[in-house]
Coordinates of C-alpha atoms in Angstrom, one line a residue:
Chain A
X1 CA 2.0 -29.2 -7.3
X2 CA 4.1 -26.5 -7.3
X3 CA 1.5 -23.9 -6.7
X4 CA 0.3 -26.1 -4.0
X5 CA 3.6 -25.7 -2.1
X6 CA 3.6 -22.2 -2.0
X7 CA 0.2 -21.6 -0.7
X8 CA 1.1 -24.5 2.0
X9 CA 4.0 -22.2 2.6
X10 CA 2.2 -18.9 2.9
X11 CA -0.5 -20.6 5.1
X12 CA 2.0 -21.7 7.4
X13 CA 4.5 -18.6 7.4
X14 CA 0.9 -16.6 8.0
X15 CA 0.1 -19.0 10.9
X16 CA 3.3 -18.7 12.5
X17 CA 3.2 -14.7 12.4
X18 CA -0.6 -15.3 14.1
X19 CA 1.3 -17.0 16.6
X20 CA 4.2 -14.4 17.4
X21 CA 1.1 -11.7 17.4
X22 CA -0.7 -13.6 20.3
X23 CA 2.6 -14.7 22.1
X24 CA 2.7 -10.5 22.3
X25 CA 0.0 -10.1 23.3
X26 CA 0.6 -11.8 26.3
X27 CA 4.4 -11.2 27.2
X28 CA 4.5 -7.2 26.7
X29 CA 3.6 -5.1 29.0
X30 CA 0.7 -2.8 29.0
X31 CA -2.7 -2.0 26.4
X32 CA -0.2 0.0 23.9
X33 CA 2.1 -2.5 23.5
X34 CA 0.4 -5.0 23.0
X35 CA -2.0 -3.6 20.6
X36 CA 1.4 -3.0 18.6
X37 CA 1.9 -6.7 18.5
X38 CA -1.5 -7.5 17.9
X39 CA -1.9 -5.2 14.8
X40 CA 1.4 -5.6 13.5
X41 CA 1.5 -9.3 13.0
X42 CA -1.8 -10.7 12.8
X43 CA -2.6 -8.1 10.0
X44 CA 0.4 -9.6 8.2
X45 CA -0.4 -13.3 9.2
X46 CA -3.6 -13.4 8.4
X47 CA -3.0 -11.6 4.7
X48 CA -0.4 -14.1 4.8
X49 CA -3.0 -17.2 5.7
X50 CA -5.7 -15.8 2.7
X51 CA -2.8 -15.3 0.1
X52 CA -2.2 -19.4 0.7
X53 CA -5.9 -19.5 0.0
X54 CA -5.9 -17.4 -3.0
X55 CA -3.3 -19.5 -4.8
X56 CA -4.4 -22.8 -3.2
X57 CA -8.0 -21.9 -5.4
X58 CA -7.2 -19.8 -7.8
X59 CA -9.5 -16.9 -10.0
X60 CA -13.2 -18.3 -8.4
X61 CA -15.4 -16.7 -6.3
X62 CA -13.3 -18.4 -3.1
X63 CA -9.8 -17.2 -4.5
X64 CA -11.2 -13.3 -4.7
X65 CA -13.5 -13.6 -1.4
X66 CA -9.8 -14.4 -0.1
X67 CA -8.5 -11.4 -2.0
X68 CA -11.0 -9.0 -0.7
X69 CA -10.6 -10.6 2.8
X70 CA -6.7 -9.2 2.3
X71 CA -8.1 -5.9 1.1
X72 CA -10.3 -5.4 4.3
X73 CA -8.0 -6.6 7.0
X74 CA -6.0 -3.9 5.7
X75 CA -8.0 -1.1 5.6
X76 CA -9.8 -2.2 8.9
X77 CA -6.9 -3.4 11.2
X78 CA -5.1 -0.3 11.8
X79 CA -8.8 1.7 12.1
X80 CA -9.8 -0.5 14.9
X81 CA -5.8 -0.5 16.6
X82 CA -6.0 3.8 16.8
X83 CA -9.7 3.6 18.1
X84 CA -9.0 1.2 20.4
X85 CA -5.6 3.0 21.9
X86 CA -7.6 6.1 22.0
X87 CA -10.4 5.0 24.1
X88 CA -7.9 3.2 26.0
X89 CA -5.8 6.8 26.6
X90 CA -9.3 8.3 26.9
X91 CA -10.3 6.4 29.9
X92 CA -6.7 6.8 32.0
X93 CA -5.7 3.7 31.3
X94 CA -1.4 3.8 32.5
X95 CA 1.3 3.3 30.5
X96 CA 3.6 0.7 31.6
X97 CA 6.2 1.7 34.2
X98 CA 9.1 1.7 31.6
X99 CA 7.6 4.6 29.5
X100 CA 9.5 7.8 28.5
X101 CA 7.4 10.5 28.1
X102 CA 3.4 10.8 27.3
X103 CA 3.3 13.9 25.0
X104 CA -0.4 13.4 24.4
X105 CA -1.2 13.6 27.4
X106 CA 0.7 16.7 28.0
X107 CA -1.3 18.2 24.8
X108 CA -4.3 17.0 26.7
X109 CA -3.6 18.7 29.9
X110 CA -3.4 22.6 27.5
X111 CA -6.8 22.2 26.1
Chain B
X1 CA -19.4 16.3 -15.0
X2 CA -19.4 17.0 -11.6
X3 CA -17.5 16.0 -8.8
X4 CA -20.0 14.1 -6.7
X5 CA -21.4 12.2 -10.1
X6 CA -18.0 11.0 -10.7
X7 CA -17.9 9.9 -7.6
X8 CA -21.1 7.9 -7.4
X9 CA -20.4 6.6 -11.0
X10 CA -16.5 5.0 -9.1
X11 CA -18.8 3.5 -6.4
X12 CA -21.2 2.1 -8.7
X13 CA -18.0 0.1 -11.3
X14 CA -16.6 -0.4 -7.8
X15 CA -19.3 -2.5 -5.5
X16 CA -20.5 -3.9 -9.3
X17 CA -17.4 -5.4 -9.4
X18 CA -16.7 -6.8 -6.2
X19 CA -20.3 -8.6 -6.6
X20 CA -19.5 -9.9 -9.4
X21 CA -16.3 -11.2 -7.8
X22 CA -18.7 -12.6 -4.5
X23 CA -20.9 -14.6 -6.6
X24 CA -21.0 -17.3 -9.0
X25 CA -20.7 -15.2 -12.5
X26 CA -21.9 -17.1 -14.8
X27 CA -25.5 -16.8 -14.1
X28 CA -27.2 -13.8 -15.3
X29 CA -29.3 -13.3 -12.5
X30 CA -26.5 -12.7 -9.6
X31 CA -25.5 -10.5 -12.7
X32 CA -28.7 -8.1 -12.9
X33 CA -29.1 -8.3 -8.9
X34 CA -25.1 -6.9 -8.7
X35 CA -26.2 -4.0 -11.1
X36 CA -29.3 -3.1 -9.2
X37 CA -27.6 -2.9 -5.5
X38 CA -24.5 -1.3 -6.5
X39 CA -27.2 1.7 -8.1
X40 CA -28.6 1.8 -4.4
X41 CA -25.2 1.5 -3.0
X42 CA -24.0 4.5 -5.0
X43 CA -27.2 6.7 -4.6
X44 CA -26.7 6.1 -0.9
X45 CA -23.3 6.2 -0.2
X46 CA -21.7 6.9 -3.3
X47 CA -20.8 11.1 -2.5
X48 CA -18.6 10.2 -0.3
X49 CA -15.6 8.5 -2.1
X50 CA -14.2 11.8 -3.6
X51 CA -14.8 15.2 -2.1
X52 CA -12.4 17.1 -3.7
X53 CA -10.0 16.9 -7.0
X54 CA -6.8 17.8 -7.8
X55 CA -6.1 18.7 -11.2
X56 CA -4.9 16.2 -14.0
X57 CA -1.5 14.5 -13.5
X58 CA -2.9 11.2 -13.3
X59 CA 0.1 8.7 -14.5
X60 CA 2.4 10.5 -12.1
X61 CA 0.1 10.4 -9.1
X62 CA -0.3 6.4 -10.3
X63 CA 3.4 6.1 -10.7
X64 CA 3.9 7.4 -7.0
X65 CA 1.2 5.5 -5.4
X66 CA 2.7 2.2 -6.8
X67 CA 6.1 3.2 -5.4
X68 CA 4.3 4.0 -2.4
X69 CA 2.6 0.6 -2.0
X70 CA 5.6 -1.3 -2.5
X71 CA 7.8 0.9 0.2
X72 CA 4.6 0.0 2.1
X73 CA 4.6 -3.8 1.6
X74 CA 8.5 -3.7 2.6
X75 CA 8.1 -1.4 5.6
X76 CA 5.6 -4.0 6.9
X77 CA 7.7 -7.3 6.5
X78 CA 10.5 -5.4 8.0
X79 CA 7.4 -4.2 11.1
X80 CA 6.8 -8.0 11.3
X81 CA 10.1 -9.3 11.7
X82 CA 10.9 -6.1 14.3
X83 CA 7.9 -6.9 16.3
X84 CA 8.8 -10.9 16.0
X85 CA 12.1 -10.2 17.6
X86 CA 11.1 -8.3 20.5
X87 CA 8.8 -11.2 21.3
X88 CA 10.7 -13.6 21.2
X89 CA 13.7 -11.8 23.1
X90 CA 13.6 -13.1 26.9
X91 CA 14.1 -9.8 28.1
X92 CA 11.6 -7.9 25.8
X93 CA 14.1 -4.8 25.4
X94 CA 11.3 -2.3 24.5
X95 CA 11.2 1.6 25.6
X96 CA 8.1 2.9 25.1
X97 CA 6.1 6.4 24.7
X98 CA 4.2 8.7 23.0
X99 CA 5.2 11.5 21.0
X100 CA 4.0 13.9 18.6
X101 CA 4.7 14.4 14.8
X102 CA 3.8 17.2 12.5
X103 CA 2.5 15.9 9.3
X104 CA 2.7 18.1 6.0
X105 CA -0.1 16.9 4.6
X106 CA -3.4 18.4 4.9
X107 CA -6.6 16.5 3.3
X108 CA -8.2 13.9 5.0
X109 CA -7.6 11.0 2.8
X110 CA -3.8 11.6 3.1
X111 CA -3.9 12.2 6.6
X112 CA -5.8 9.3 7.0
X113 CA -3.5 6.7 4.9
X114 CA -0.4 8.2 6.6
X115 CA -1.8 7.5 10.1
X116 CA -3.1 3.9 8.9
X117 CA 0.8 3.6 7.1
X118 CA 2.3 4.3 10.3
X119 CA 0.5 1.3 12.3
X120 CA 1.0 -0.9 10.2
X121 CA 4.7 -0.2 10.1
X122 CA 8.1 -0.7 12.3
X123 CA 7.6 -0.3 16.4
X124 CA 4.9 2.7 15.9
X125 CA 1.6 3.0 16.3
X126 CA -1.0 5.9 15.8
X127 CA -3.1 6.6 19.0
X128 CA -4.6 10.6 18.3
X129 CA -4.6 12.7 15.5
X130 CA -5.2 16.7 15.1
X131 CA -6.1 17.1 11.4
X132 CA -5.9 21.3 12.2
X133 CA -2.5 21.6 13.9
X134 CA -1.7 18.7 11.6
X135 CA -0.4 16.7 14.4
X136 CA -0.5 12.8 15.2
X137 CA 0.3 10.8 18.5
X138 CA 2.3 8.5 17.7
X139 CA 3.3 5.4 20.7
X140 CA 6.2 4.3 19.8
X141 CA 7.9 1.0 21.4
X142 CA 11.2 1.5 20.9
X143 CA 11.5 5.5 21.4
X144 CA 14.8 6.8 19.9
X145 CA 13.8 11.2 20.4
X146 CA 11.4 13.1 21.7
X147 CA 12.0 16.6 19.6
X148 CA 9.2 17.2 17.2
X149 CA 11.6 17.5 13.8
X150 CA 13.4 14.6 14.7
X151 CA 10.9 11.9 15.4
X152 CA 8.8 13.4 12.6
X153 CA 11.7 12.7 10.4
X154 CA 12.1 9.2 11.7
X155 CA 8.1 7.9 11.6
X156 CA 6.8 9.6 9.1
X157 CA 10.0 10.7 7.0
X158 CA 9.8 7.2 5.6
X159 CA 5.8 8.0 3.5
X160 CA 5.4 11.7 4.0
X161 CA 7.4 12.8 0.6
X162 CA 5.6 10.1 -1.5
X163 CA 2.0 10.4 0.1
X164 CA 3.0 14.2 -0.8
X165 CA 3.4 13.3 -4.5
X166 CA 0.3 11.5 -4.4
X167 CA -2.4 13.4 -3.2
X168 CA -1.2 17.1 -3.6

């Protein structure tokens, strides 16, 4: 019962962080951004979402897929989030009008 | 033994166990089938894990890398909640760009987890990284300086000293 509640809790706390990660995604402004939002909170949400499902099932083959689900997010999520900003500075994508400076891109420029 | 045997052998316990973990482990077959591709998996793959050691010191290197995780695990609640309220605030107050950091550490793995730590953490996000000069690009959303020492000091200030204790 108990055990129940929490992983009904985690699966929804995940959820709602999945949720605030896509609502970035589309109110801020440019590629950067909102690859911040999307890394930040659907890594956590979605650990979040497979935590509920590891202590909703407990020590079976589901409950560690779950775990190793966890394990992989974050390993991969922030891989994919650099390659993807990189390719997207690669190709001249522009910052949004608000940004300070572009250092990178001043590096760049001296190669 | 060598370093690249080691290495294999850590690959081989390694994908041996997270079979086991995938399938049903009671029957012996999924058992024997486990052993037999974690061998190919660690004849194939299994030089790359470690390249190079670092003498002894293991319970301290432990001690520091469960520190770490746990500053790691807090950093990222507090990266959630950061990122949560700038959403939700009607006026998004954000002030982005992209600056440059010089890390202290040098081997790859470090440099790796430190870039992968700093995604993953408060308003800051790793876009390039220059494993010679030591350098990363770092976009940050909510840019407080733009001198090298002090935004070092304020990304990477946070992980550098214990990934330091870590792996060198």
């Amino acid at each position: 019962m108990i055990r129940e509640t929490i992983g009904l809790i985690l699966i929804f706390v995940g959820t709602a962080f999945d949720f605030l990660g896509v609502l970035g995604l589309v109110r801020l402004p440019d590629v950067y951004n909102r690859l911040q939002a999307a890394t930040k909170c659907v890594t956590f949400g979605s650990a979040g979402i497979l935590c509920g499902v590891f202590i909703l099932q407990g020590f079976n083959t589901f409950g560690f897929k779950a775990l190793l689900g966890i394990a992989f997010i974050f390993m991969a999520s922030p891989v994919a989030a650099h390659v993807i900003a990189r390719a997207a500075h690669r190709s001249k994508i522009a910052l949004a009008p608000g940004t300070k400076t572009d250092q990178y891109a001043e590096d760049k420029e001296l190669r | 033994m060598t370093t690249q045997t080691k290495s294999r052998l850590i690959v081989f316990v390694l994908s041996a166990l997270v079979w086991w973990a995938l399938t049903d482990i009671g029957k012996i077959e999924e058992a024997l089938i486990g052993v037999i591709v974690a061998a190919i998996v660690s004849l194939l793959a299994g030089k790359f894990l470690l390249t190079a050691e670092k003498p002894g010191r293991w319970l301290r290197r432990l001690k520091y890398a469960l520190i770490y995780f746990f500053h790691f695990l807090w950093e990222m609640v507090k990266a959630n909640f950061h990122v949560a309220y700038l959403v939700i605030h009607p006026m998004t107050p954000i002030k982005p760009g992209i600056v440059r950091i010089k890390t202290k550490l040098t081997g790859e793995i470090a440099q790796t987890v430190l870039a992968n730590s700093i995604t993953l953490t408060p308003g800051t996000l790793t876009v390039d990284i220059d494993p010679q000069k030591q350098l990363l690009y770092i976009h940050w959303i909510d840019m407080k300086s733009t001198a090298l020492e002090e935004s070092t000091e304020q990304i990477a200030g946070r992980f550098q000293n214990l990934l330091l204790e870590v792996f060198e």
